[in-house]
Short mmCIF file of C-alpha atoms in Angstrom, two decimals:
data_model
loop_
_atom_site.label_atom_id
_atom_site.label_comp_id
_atom_site.label_asym_id
_atom_site.label_seq_id
_atom_site.Cartn_x
_atom_site.Cartn_y
_atom_site.Cartn_z
CA ALA A 291 28.76 -14.94 -7.10
CA GLN A 292 25.07 -15.27 -6.52
CA THR A 293 22.96 -17.83 -8.37
CA VAL A 294 19.20 -18.06 -8.65
CA THR A 295 17.52 -21.32 -9.61
CA GLN A 296 13.97 -21.77 -10.83
CA SER A 297 13.38 -25.49 -11.24
CA GLN A 298 10.02 -25.28 -13.01
CA PRO A 299 10.43 -24.15 -16.64
CA GLU A 300 6.67 -24.27 -17.25
CA MET A 301 3.54 -24.49 -15.14
CA SER A 302 -0.16 -24.24 -15.73
CA VAL A 303 -3.08 -23.52 -13.45
CA GLN A 304 -6.82 -23.36 -13.82
CA GLU A 305 -8.41 -19.96 -13.55
CA ALA A 306 -9.36 -19.11 -9.92
CA GLU A 307 -7.03 -21.78 -8.55
CA THR A 308 -3.81 -21.28 -6.58
CA VAL A 309 -0.32 -21.94 -7.89
CA THR A 310 3.13 -21.82 -6.30
CA LEU A 311 6.32 -21.05 -8.19
CA SER A 312 9.61 -22.17 -6.68
CA CYS A 313 12.92 -20.35 -6.39
CA THR A 314 16.13 -21.12 -4.58
CA TYR A 315 19.23 -19.00 -4.42
CA ASP A 316 22.79 -19.25 -3.27
CA THR A 317 24.61 -16.49 -1.46
CA SER A 318 26.96 -15.91 1.44
CA GLU A 319 25.46 -12.48 2.08
CA ASN A 320 23.23 -11.71 5.04
CA ASN A 321 21.60 -8.54 3.75
CA TYR A 322 19.93 -8.65 0.38
CA TYR A 323 16.63 -8.32 -1.42
CA LEU A 324 14.57 -10.85 -3.32
CA PHE A 325 12.04 -10.12 -6.02
CA TRP A 326 9.52 -11.72 -8.29
CA TYR A 327 9.13 -10.07 -11.67
CA LYS A 328 6.42 -10.75 -14.24
CA GLN A 329 7.10 -10.52 -17.96
CA PRO A 330 3.96 -10.81 -20.09
CA PRO A 331 4.25 -11.65 -23.78
CA SER A 332 4.61 -7.91 -24.55
CA ARG A 333 7.98 -8.15 -22.72
CA GLN A 334 7.56 -5.25 -20.27
CA MET A 335 9.08 -6.52 -17.02
CA ILE A 336 6.95 -5.61 -14.00
CA LEU A 337 7.79 -5.98 -10.31
CA VAL A 338 5.29 -8.24 -8.56
CA ILE A 339 6.61 -8.42 -5.03
CA ARG A 340 9.79 -7.89 -3.03
CA GLN A 341 11.20 -9.26 0.21
CA GLU A 342 13.94 -7.78 2.38
CA ALA A 343 16.13 -10.53 3.81
CA TYR A 344 16.19 -8.95 7.27
CA LYS A 345 12.41 -9.17 7.56
CA GLN A 346 11.00 -12.42 8.89
CA GLN A 347 7.46 -11.61 7.84
CA ASN A 348 6.55 -12.85 4.40
CA ALA A 349 5.58 -10.15 1.91
CA THR A 350 2.10 -10.02 0.42
CA GLU A 351 0.63 -7.94 -2.38
CA ASN A 352 -3.06 -8.60 -2.93
CA ARG A 353 -3.27 -12.07 -4.56
CA PHE A 354 0.50 -12.54 -4.49
CA SER A 355 2.43 -13.75 -1.47
CA VAL A 356 5.82 -15.28 -0.82
CA ASN A 357 7.18 -17.99 1.42
CA PHE A 358 10.66 -16.81 2.38
CA GLN A 359 12.83 -19.39 4.10
CA LYS A 360 16.15 -17.67 4.71
CA ALA A 361 18.00 -20.63 6.19
CA ALA A 362 16.92 -22.85 3.32
CA LYS A 363 17.55 -20.03 0.80
CA SER A 364 14.13 -20.55 -0.66
CA PHE A 365 11.75 -17.90 -1.99
CA SER A 366 8.51 -19.20 -3.50
CA LEU A 367 5.67 -17.17 -4.99
CA LYS A 368 2.04 -18.08 -4.40
CA ILE A 369 -0.62 -16.72 -6.70
CA SER A 370 -4.14 -17.05 -5.36
CA ASP A 371 -7.33 -16.82 -7.41
CA SER A 372 -5.34 -17.03 -10.66
CA GLN A 373 -6.55 -14.79 -13.47
CA LEU A 374 -5.99 -14.98 -17.22
CA GLY A 375 -3.89 -11.84 -16.98
CA ASP A 376 -1.42 -13.70 -14.78
CA THR A 377 -0.23 -15.62 -17.84
CA ALA A 378 3.42 -14.60 -18.21
CA MET A 379 7.03 -15.50 -17.55
CA TYR A 380 7.89 -15.11 -13.88
CA PHE A 381 11.45 -14.38 -12.85
CA CYS A 382 12.90 -14.70 -9.40
CA ALA A 383 15.69 -12.19 -8.77
CA PHE A 384 18.30 -11.46 -6.12
CA MET A 385 19.88 -8.11 -5.36
CA LYS A 386 22.62 -6.92 -3.05
CA GLN A 387 24.85 -3.92 -3.05
CA SER A 388 28.23 -4.82 -4.46
CA GLY A 389 30.72 -2.03 -4.02
CA ALA A 390 30.68 1.51 -5.42
CA GLY A 391 26.93 1.68 -5.41
CA SER A 392 26.34 -1.20 -7.78
CA TYR A 393 22.95 -2.86 -7.30
CA GLN A 394 23.07 -5.80 -9.65
CA LEU A 395 19.96 -7.88 -10.13
CA THR A 396 20.67 -11.58 -10.69
CA PHE A 397 17.76 -13.34 -12.36
CA GLY A 398 16.73 -16.97 -12.57
CA LYS A 399 15.84 -18.54 -15.92
CA GLY A 400 12.15 -18.00 -15.37
CA THR A 401 8.96 -20.04 -15.11
CA LYS A 402 6.38 -19.79 -17.86
CA LEU A 403 2.95 -19.73 -16.24
CA SER A 404 -0.18 -20.38 -18.25
CA VAL A 405 -3.59 -19.74 -16.72
CA ILE A 406 -6.20 -21.94 -18.34
CA PRO A 407 -9.81 -20.75 -18.62
CA GLU B 54 4.26 9.36 -15.45
CA ALA B 55 5.93 8.17 -18.63
CA GLY B 56 7.81 4.89 -18.41
CA VAL B 57 11.18 3.87 -19.76
CA ALA B 58 11.28 4.34 -23.52
CA GLN B 59 13.40 2.26 -25.89
CA SER B 60 13.90 2.26 -29.62
CA PRO B 61 13.87 0.56 -31.97
CA ARG B 62 11.58 -2.24 -30.82
CA TYR B 63 12.96 -4.68 -33.39
CA LYS B 64 16.17 -4.83 -35.37
CA ILE B 65 17.48 -7.38 -37.85
CA ILE B 66 21.08 -7.14 -39.03
CA GLU B 67 23.73 -9.28 -40.67
CA LYS B 68 26.67 -10.50 -38.62
CA ARG B 69 29.62 -8.10 -38.53
CA GLN B 70 27.30 -5.12 -38.95
CA SER B 71 26.89 -2.45 -36.29
CA VAL B 72 23.76 -1.60 -34.36
CA ALA B 73 22.74 0.93 -31.72
CA PHE B 74 19.91 0.99 -29.21
CA TRP B 75 18.50 4.03 -27.47
CA CYS B 76 16.98 4.36 -24.01
CA ASN B 77 15.23 7.25 -22.30
CA PRO B 78 14.76 6.59 -18.57
CA ILE B 79 12.01 7.82 -16.30
CA SER B 80 12.47 11.49 -15.53
CA GLY B 81 14.54 12.00 -12.40
CA HIS B 82 16.00 8.51 -12.32
CA ALA B 83 19.73 8.81 -11.78
CA THR B 84 20.52 5.14 -12.31
CA LEU B 85 20.25 3.40 -15.66
CA TYR B 86 20.84 -0.25 -16.48
CA TRP B 87 21.25 -2.22 -19.70
CA TYR B 88 20.40 -5.93 -19.62
CA GLN B 89 20.78 -8.65 -22.23
CA GLN B 90 18.07 -11.31 -22.26
CA ILE B 91 18.84 -14.32 -24.42
CA LEU B 92 15.85 -16.49 -25.35
CA GLY B 93 14.99 -18.88 -22.53
CA GLN B 94 17.09 -17.09 -19.94
CA GLY B 95 16.68 -14.33 -17.42
CA PRO B 96 18.11 -10.88 -18.07
CA LYS B 97 21.83 -10.39 -17.45
CA LEU B 98 23.22 -7.01 -16.46
CA LEU B 99 25.59 -5.51 -19.02
CA ILE B 100 26.23 -2.07 -17.56
CA GLN B 101 24.98 0.25 -14.83
CA PHE B 102 25.25 4.04 -14.95
CA GLN B 103 24.91 6.48 -12.07
CA ASN B 104 24.11 9.81 -13.71
CA ASN B 105 26.65 9.79 -16.55
CA GLY B 106 29.29 7.67 -14.82
CA VAL B 107 29.75 3.91 -15.12
CA VAL B 108 29.23 2.03 -11.84
CA ASP B 109 29.45 -1.56 -13.08
CA ASP B 110 30.42 -2.83 -16.52
CA SER B 111 32.04 -6.07 -15.43
CA GLN B 112 29.83 -8.20 -17.71
CA LEU B 113 29.99 -5.97 -20.77
CA PRO B 114 31.95 -7.57 -23.66
CA LYS B 115 34.05 -4.49 -24.19
CA ASP B 116 35.68 -5.72 -27.38
CA ARG B 117 32.39 -5.23 -29.23
CA PHE B 118 29.92 -3.54 -26.89
CA SER B 119 29.99 0.07 -25.80
CA ALA B 120 27.55 2.29 -23.97
CA GLU B 121 27.33 5.92 -23.05
CA ARG B 122 25.01 8.15 -21.11
CA LEU B 123 25.70 11.72 -22.04
CA LYS B 124 24.30 14.41 -19.74
CA GLY B 125 23.06 11.73 -17.37
CA VAL B 126 19.75 11.19 -19.15
CA ASP B 127 19.45 9.22 -22.41
CA SER B 128 21.72 6.29 -23.09
CA THR B 129 22.85 4.38 -26.15
CA LEU B 130 24.18 0.84 -26.33
CA LYS B 131 26.22 -0.11 -29.40
CA ILE B 132 27.41 -3.42 -30.77
CA GLN B 133 30.21 -3.34 -33.31
CA PRO B 134 30.64 -5.81 -34.97
CA ALA B 135 27.65 -8.01 -34.14
CA LYS B 136 27.92 -11.78 -33.78
CA LEU B 137 25.22 -14.42 -34.09
CA GLU B 138 25.26 -14.97 -30.32
CA ASP B 139 24.27 -11.33 -29.75
CA SER B 140 20.72 -12.17 -30.83
CA ALA B 141 18.68 -11.29 -27.75
CA VAL B 142 16.33 -8.77 -26.24
CA TYR B 143 18.13 -5.74 -24.84
CA LEU B 144 16.33 -4.26 -21.89
CA CYS B 145 16.87 -0.86 -20.38
CA ALA B 146 15.84 -0.11 -16.80
CA SER B 147 16.06 2.91 -14.55
CA SER B 148 15.74 3.62 -10.86
CA LEU B 149 16.04 6.40 -8.36
CA PHE B 150 19.46 6.78 -6.74
CA PRO B 151 19.85 3.70 -4.54
CA ARG B 152 21.11 4.47 -1.04
CA ARG B 153 22.54 2.06 1.49
CA GLY B 154 19.80 0.46 3.52
CA THR B 155 17.22 1.05 0.83
CA TRP B 156 16.59 -0.43 -2.52
CA GLY B 157 15.90 1.21 -5.82
CA GLU B 158 13.05 -0.39 -7.70
CA GLN B 159 14.07 -0.90 -11.29
CA PHE B 160 11.52 0.03 -13.93
CA PHE B 161 12.01 -1.72 -17.24
CA GLY B 162 11.41 -0.59 -20.78
CA PRO B 163 9.76 -2.76 -23.45
CA GLY B 164 13.11 -3.89 -24.85
CA THR B 165 14.68 -4.12 -28.29
CA ARG B 166 14.64 -7.52 -29.95
CA LEU B 167 17.84 -7.97 -31.97
CA THR B 168 18.20 -10.71 -34.55
CA VAL B 169 21.65 -11.26 -36.05
CA LEU B 170 21.65 -13.32 -39.26
#
């Protein structure tokens, strides 16, 4: 079974600064996907960024980028130029296909990020 | 494009009562997921449907939980009878049909917060 570990329950960052959220995972699979999801206080889960395990290049989406270290099974999220709207729970998630078309997402426990004005 | 709709948004019941949640996925999305998110944890998959067939229900407590997706569109999740530990947010998500070598982005609804007293 896959496990996803987020070791930082809470973090804070000053507006306009940069913050990095950590995530490690455990799997014996070679092909899989990794994601960072954002869940603002309104609870609507939104995809922030994804990474295919077969790609060596780190994914970037505007102010969001990842540092994917496959051998170390590490997948951190960097948020640059933090904005007040970035305040939310951030979940790291792992996905692989597991038989009969099942695409189960396994989530970490989340990191609560607060952006301070 | 309308997102994933869920109702009700909040529900409070006594233990041993029954409750049902409704989900309407994004139009055209063949795959539908129900997740349970207990406070302080990441979402956990309960059941995955492909059209109106069950793909994965390995983590669904079948003695009290049931789900159906008639006609491959809307879905209902039922708990009967509810226990205190069922207090959680129940999230519905949908995606296009995931094919091998691709991934199906899951779009989440706002969730239903269930409190069992």
